[in-house]
CSV table of C-alpha atoms in Angstrom, one decimal:
chain,number,residue,atom,x,y,z
A,1,MET,CA,-35.2,-22.2,103.1
A,2,ARG,CA,-34.2,-21.7,107.0
A,3,ILE,CA,-31.1,-20.8,108.8
A,4,ILE,CA,-30.1,-23.4,110.7
A,5,THR,CA,-28.7,-21.8,113.9
A,6,GLY,CA,-27.2,-19.0,115.6
A,7,LYS,CA,-28.1,-15.7,116.2
A,8,TYR,CA,-30.7,-16.0,113.6
A,9,LYS,CA,-31.7,-19.0,114.2
A,10,GLY,CA,-35.0,-20.7,112.8
A,11,ARG,CA,-35.8,-17.5,110.0
A,12,HIS,CA,-37.6,-19.0,107.2
A,13,PHE,CA,-37.5,-17.0,103.5
A,14,ASP,CA,-39.7,-18.4,100.9
A,15,ILE,CA,-38.0,-18.6,97.7
A,16,PRO,CA,-39.7,-17.2,94.4
A,17,ARG,CA,-41.0,-20.3,92.0
A,18,THR,CA,-39.4,-19.0,89.0
A,19,PHE,CA,-35.6,-18.9,90.5
A,20,LYS,CA,-33.2,-21.4,88.9
A,21,ALA,CA,-31.2,-21.7,91.8
A,22,ARG,CA,-31.0,-25.1,93.5
A,23,PRO,CA,-30.4,-24.2,97.0
A,24,THR,CA,-28.7,-26.6,99.4
A,25,THR,CA,-31.5,-28.4,101.3
A,26,ASP,CA,-31.8,-27.7,104.8
A,27,PHE,CA,-31.1,-31.3,105.7
A,28,ALA,CA,-27.5,-31.2,103.8
A,29,LYS,CA,-26.7,-28.0,104.9
A,30,GLU,CA,-27.6,-28.9,108.8
A,31,ASN,CA,-25.4,-32.1,108.4
A,32,ILE,CA,-22.6,-30.6,106.7
A,33,PHE,CA,-21.9,-27.5,109.0
A,34,ASN,CA,-22.3,-30.5,112.0
A,35,VAL,CA,-19.2,-32.0,110.4
A,36,LEU,CA,-17.8,-28.5,110.1
A,37,THR,CA,-17.7,-27.9,113.8
A,38,GLY,CA,-15.0,-30.4,114.1
A,39,TYR,CA,-13.1,-28.2,111.7
A,40,ILE,CA,-13.5,-24.4,112.1
A,41,ASP,CA,-15.0,-22.1,114.8
A,42,PHE,CA,-16.7,-19.6,112.4
A,43,ASP,CA,-17.4,-17.1,115.6
A,44,GLY,CA,-14.9,-14.1,113.9
A,45,ALA,CA,-14.2,-16.1,110.6
A,46,THR,CA,-14.2,-14.5,107.2
A,47,ALA,CA,-15.8,-16.4,104.7
A,48,LEU,CA,-16.7,-16.5,100.9
A,49,ASP,CA,-19.9,-17.7,99.6
A,50,LEU,CA,-19.3,-18.5,95.8
A,51,PHE,CA,-22.0,-19.2,93.5
A,52,SER,CA,-24.5,-18.1,96.5
A,53,GLY,CA,-27.5,-18.7,94.7
A,54,THR,CA,-30.5,-17.4,97.1
A,55,GLY,CA,-27.7,-16.5,99.7
A,56,SER,CA,-29.0,-19.7,102.4
A,57,ILE,CA,-24.9,-20.3,103.1
A,58,SER,CA,-24.3,-16.8,102.9
A,59,LEU,CA,-26.8,-16.1,105.9
A,60,GLU,CA,-26.3,-19.4,108.0
A,61,LEU,CA,-22.2,-17.9,108.2
A,62,ALA,CA,-23.6,-14.5,109.1
A,63,SER,CA,-26.0,-16.0,111.8
A,64,ARG,CA,-22.9,-18.6,112.8
A,65,GLY,CA,-21.1,-15.3,113.7
A,66,CYS,CA,-18.3,-14.7,110.7
A,67,ALA,CA,-17.1,-11.4,111.0
A,68,HIS,CA,-16.8,-10.8,107.5
A,69,VAL,CA,-19.0,-12.8,104.4
A,70,VAL,CA,-18.2,-12.5,100.6
A,71,SER,CA,-21.1,-13.4,98.5
A,72,ILE,CA,-20.8,-14.2,94.9
A,73,GLU,CA,-23.7,-14.5,92.6
A,74,ALA,CA,-24.2,-13.5,88.8
A,75,ASP,CA,-27.9,-13.7,88.3
A,76,ARG,CA,-29.4,-10.4,88.9
A,77,ASP,CA,-32.8,-11.9,90.3
A,78,HIS,CA,-31.2,-14.1,92.8
A,79,HIS,CA,-28.2,-11.4,93.8
A,80,ARG,CA,-31.9,-9.1,94.5
A,81,PHE,CA,-32.9,-11.7,96.5
A,82,ILE,CA,-30.3,-11.6,98.9
A,83,LEU,CA,-30.1,-8.0,99.4
A,84,GLN,CA,-33.6,-8.2,100.3
A,85,CYS,CA,-33.2,-11.3,102.7
A,86,LEU,CA,-30.4,-9.3,104.4
A,87,GLN,CA,-32.7,-6.4,105.0
A,88,LYS,CA,-35.1,-8.9,106.4
A,89,LEU,CA,-32.3,-9.7,109.5
A,90,GLN,CA,-31.5,-6.1,109.5
A,91,PRO,CA,-34.2,-3.8,110.8
A,92,LEU,CA,-33.6,0.0,110.0
A,93,GLY,CA,-31.3,1.4,112.9
A,94,ASP,CA,-30.2,-2.4,113.6
A,95,GLY,CA,-26.6,-2.6,113.4
A,96,SER,CA,-26.3,-6.4,113.6
A,97,LEU,CA,-25.2,-6.9,109.6
A,98,LEU,CA,-22.5,-4.7,110.2
A,99,ALA,CA,-19.2,-6.3,111.7
A,100,ASP,CA,-17.5,-4.4,114.5
A,101,SER,CA,-14.8,-5.0,117.2
A,102,LYS,CA,-16.4,-7.7,119.1
A,103,SER,CA,-17.2,-10.2,116.0
A,104,ALA,CA,-13.8,-9.2,114.2
A,105,GLN,CA,-11.7,-12.1,116.3
A,106,THR,CA,-9.7,-12.8,113.0
A,107,GLY,CA,-8.2,-10.7,110.6
A,108,GLN,CA,-9.0,-6.8,111.1
A,109,PRO,CA,-12.0,-5.7,108.8
A,110,GLU,CA,-12.9,-2.0,109.0
A,111,LYS,CA,-15.5,-1.2,111.7
A,112,ASN,CA,-17.9,-0.2,109.3
A,113,ARG,CA,-17.4,-2.8,106.7
A,114,PRO,CA,-20.9,-5.0,106.4
A,115,GLN,CA,-21.3,-8.1,107.5
A,116,VAL,CA,-22.3,-9.6,104.5
A,117,ALA,CA,-20.8,-8.2,101.3
A,118,ALA,CA,-23.4,-9.4,98.6
A,119,ILE,CA,-21.3,-8.8,95.1
A,120,ARG,CA,-22.9,-9.4,92.0
A,121,GLY,CA,-20.7,-10.8,89.4
A,122,ASP,CA,-19.0,-13.8,87.6
A,123,VAL,CA,-17.3,-15.9,90.3
A,124,PHE,CA,-13.8,-16.8,87.9
A,125,ARG,CA,-13.3,-13.1,87.6
A,126,TYR,CA,-13.4,-12.5,91.2
A,127,LEU,CA,-11.2,-15.1,92.0
A,128,LYS,CA,-8.6,-14.1,89.2
A,129,ASN,CA,-8.6,-10.4,90.9
A,130,CYS,CA,-9.3,-11.9,94.6
A,131,LYS,CA,-6.3,-10.9,96.7
A,132,GLN,CA,-7.9,-11.9,100.3
A,133,GLN,CA,-7.2,-15.0,102.4
A,134,PHE,CA,-10.3,-16.5,103.8
A,135,ASP,CA,-11.1,-18.8,106.9
A,136,PHE,CA,-13.6,-20.7,104.9
A,137,ILE,CA,-14.9,-20.7,101.6
A,138,PHE,CA,-17.9,-22.7,100.5
A,139,ALA,CA,-18.8,-23.1,96.3
A,140,ASP,CA,-21.9,-24.6,94.9
A,141,PRO,CA,-21.6,-24.2,91.2
A,142,PRO,CA,-24.6,-25.6,88.7
A,143,TYR,CA,-23.8,-29.1,88.6
A,144,ALA,CA,-23.5,-29.0,84.9
A,145,LEU,CA,-21.1,-26.0,85.1
A,146,LYS,CA,-18.4,-27.4,82.5
A,147,GLU,CA,-15.9,-25.5,84.5
A,148,LEU,CA,-16.6,-27.5,87.7
A,149,PRO,CA,-14.1,-30.0,87.6
A,150,THR,CA,-11.3,-26.7,87.8
A,151,ILE,CA,-12.7,-25.0,90.8
A,152,PRO,CA,-10.8,-26.9,93.8
A,153,SER,CA,-7.3,-26.4,91.8
A,154,LEU,CA,-8.0,-22.7,91.0
A,155,ILE,CA,-8.8,-21.9,94.8
A,156,PHE,CA,-5.5,-23.5,95.9
A,157,GLU,CA,-3.5,-22.0,93.3
A,158,LYS,CA,-4.7,-18.8,94.2
A,159,ASN,CA,-3.9,-19.3,97.6
A,160,LEU,CA,-7.1,-17.9,98.8
A,161,LEU,CA,-7.5,-20.7,102.4
A,162,LYS,CA,-5.7,-19.4,105.0
A,163,GLU,CA,-3.4,-22.1,106.6
A,164,ASP,CA,-6.1,-23.5,108.5
A,165,GLY,CA,-8.8,-22.6,106.2
A,166,VAL,CA,-11.7,-25.2,104.8
A,167,PHE,CA,-12.7,-25.6,102.0
A,168,VAL,CA,-16.2,-27.3,101.0
A,169,PHE,CA,-17.3,-28.0,97.8
A,170,GLU,CA,-20.9,-29.2,96.8
A,171,HIS,CA,-21.2,-31.2,93.3
A,172,GLY,CA,-22.8,-33.8,92.1
A,173,LYS,CA,-22.5,-37.7,92.1
A,174,ASP,CA,-21.1,-37.3,88.8
A,175,HIS,CA,-17.8,-35.9,90.2
A,176,SER,CA,-15.0,-37.2,92.6
A,177,PHE,CA,-12.5,-35.5,94.0
A,178,THR,CA,-10.6,-37.9,96.3
A,179,ASP,CA,-7.5,-37.5,94.4
A,180,HIS,CA,-7.1,-33.9,94.8
A,181,PRO,CA,-4.0,-33.4,96.9
A,182,ASN,CA,-5.9,-31.2,99.1
A,183,PHE,CA,-8.8,-33.5,99.3
A,184,VAL,CA,-9.9,-34.5,103.3
A,185,GLU,CA,-12.8,-36.4,103.3
A,186,HIS,CA,-16.3,-36.6,101.4
A,187,ARG,CA,-19.7,-36.5,102.3
A,188,GLN,CA,-23.4,-37.5,100.8
A,189,TYR,CA,-26.7,-36.4,102.1
A,190,GLY,CA,-29.5,-38.1,99.7
A,191,SER,CA,-28.6,-36.1,96.3
A,192,VAL,CA,-26.0,-34.0,97.9
A,193,ASN,CA,-22.4,-34.2,97.8
A,194,PHE,CA,-19.7,-32.5,99.7
A,195,SER,CA,-16.3,-32.7,99.1
A,196,ILE,CA,-14.0,-31.0,101.8
A,197,PHE,CA,-10.5,-29.6,101.3
A,198,GLN,CA,-7.8,-28.1,103.4
A,199,PRO,CA,-4.2,-26.2,102.7
A,200,LEU,CA,-1.3,-28.6,102.7
A,201,HIS,CA,1.1,-28.3,105.4
A,202,GLN,CA,4.7,-28.3,105.3
A,203,GLY,CA,7.1,-30.1,107.6
């Protein structure tokens, strides 16, 4: 697992072979982030990474300058691995993973709030209780998850995106979201499919 660009560009992390997580491939991750540069400036943005697995996307977002990233992962071992990766990026005494006034260009995060908040918990329970809005949301649920088709509508019903926010949904080839009212475009890289959504603009 590799961080593509930004402050931690080139850092590698070895994923334990025992993991069930299917991380987004470096090839697919690099390509979708290239597309996203036309949608959003990650520097200073707030982001939500759902079903974060190995933390690949959360680490990439932190490297690209997001002021605050909330990472949600239910599996105990995967969550521990994300914390270990964050610790490796932030040596003792280095505040690199803490938000500061310079990085907080959007929103008003607390000065000492961690740049990445890695939360172990159920995604649907988190979404039900979430009151925050984000500039960027990424979701990579297990492709066989029965609730997978409901996730895009849930994001917009809960009004979790800011007005110009972007939601990227990774899914298998068996699902299509082109008929969803918030759908913008679809990208495919190998066997990885991404659907991009944005809020509807009134007027």
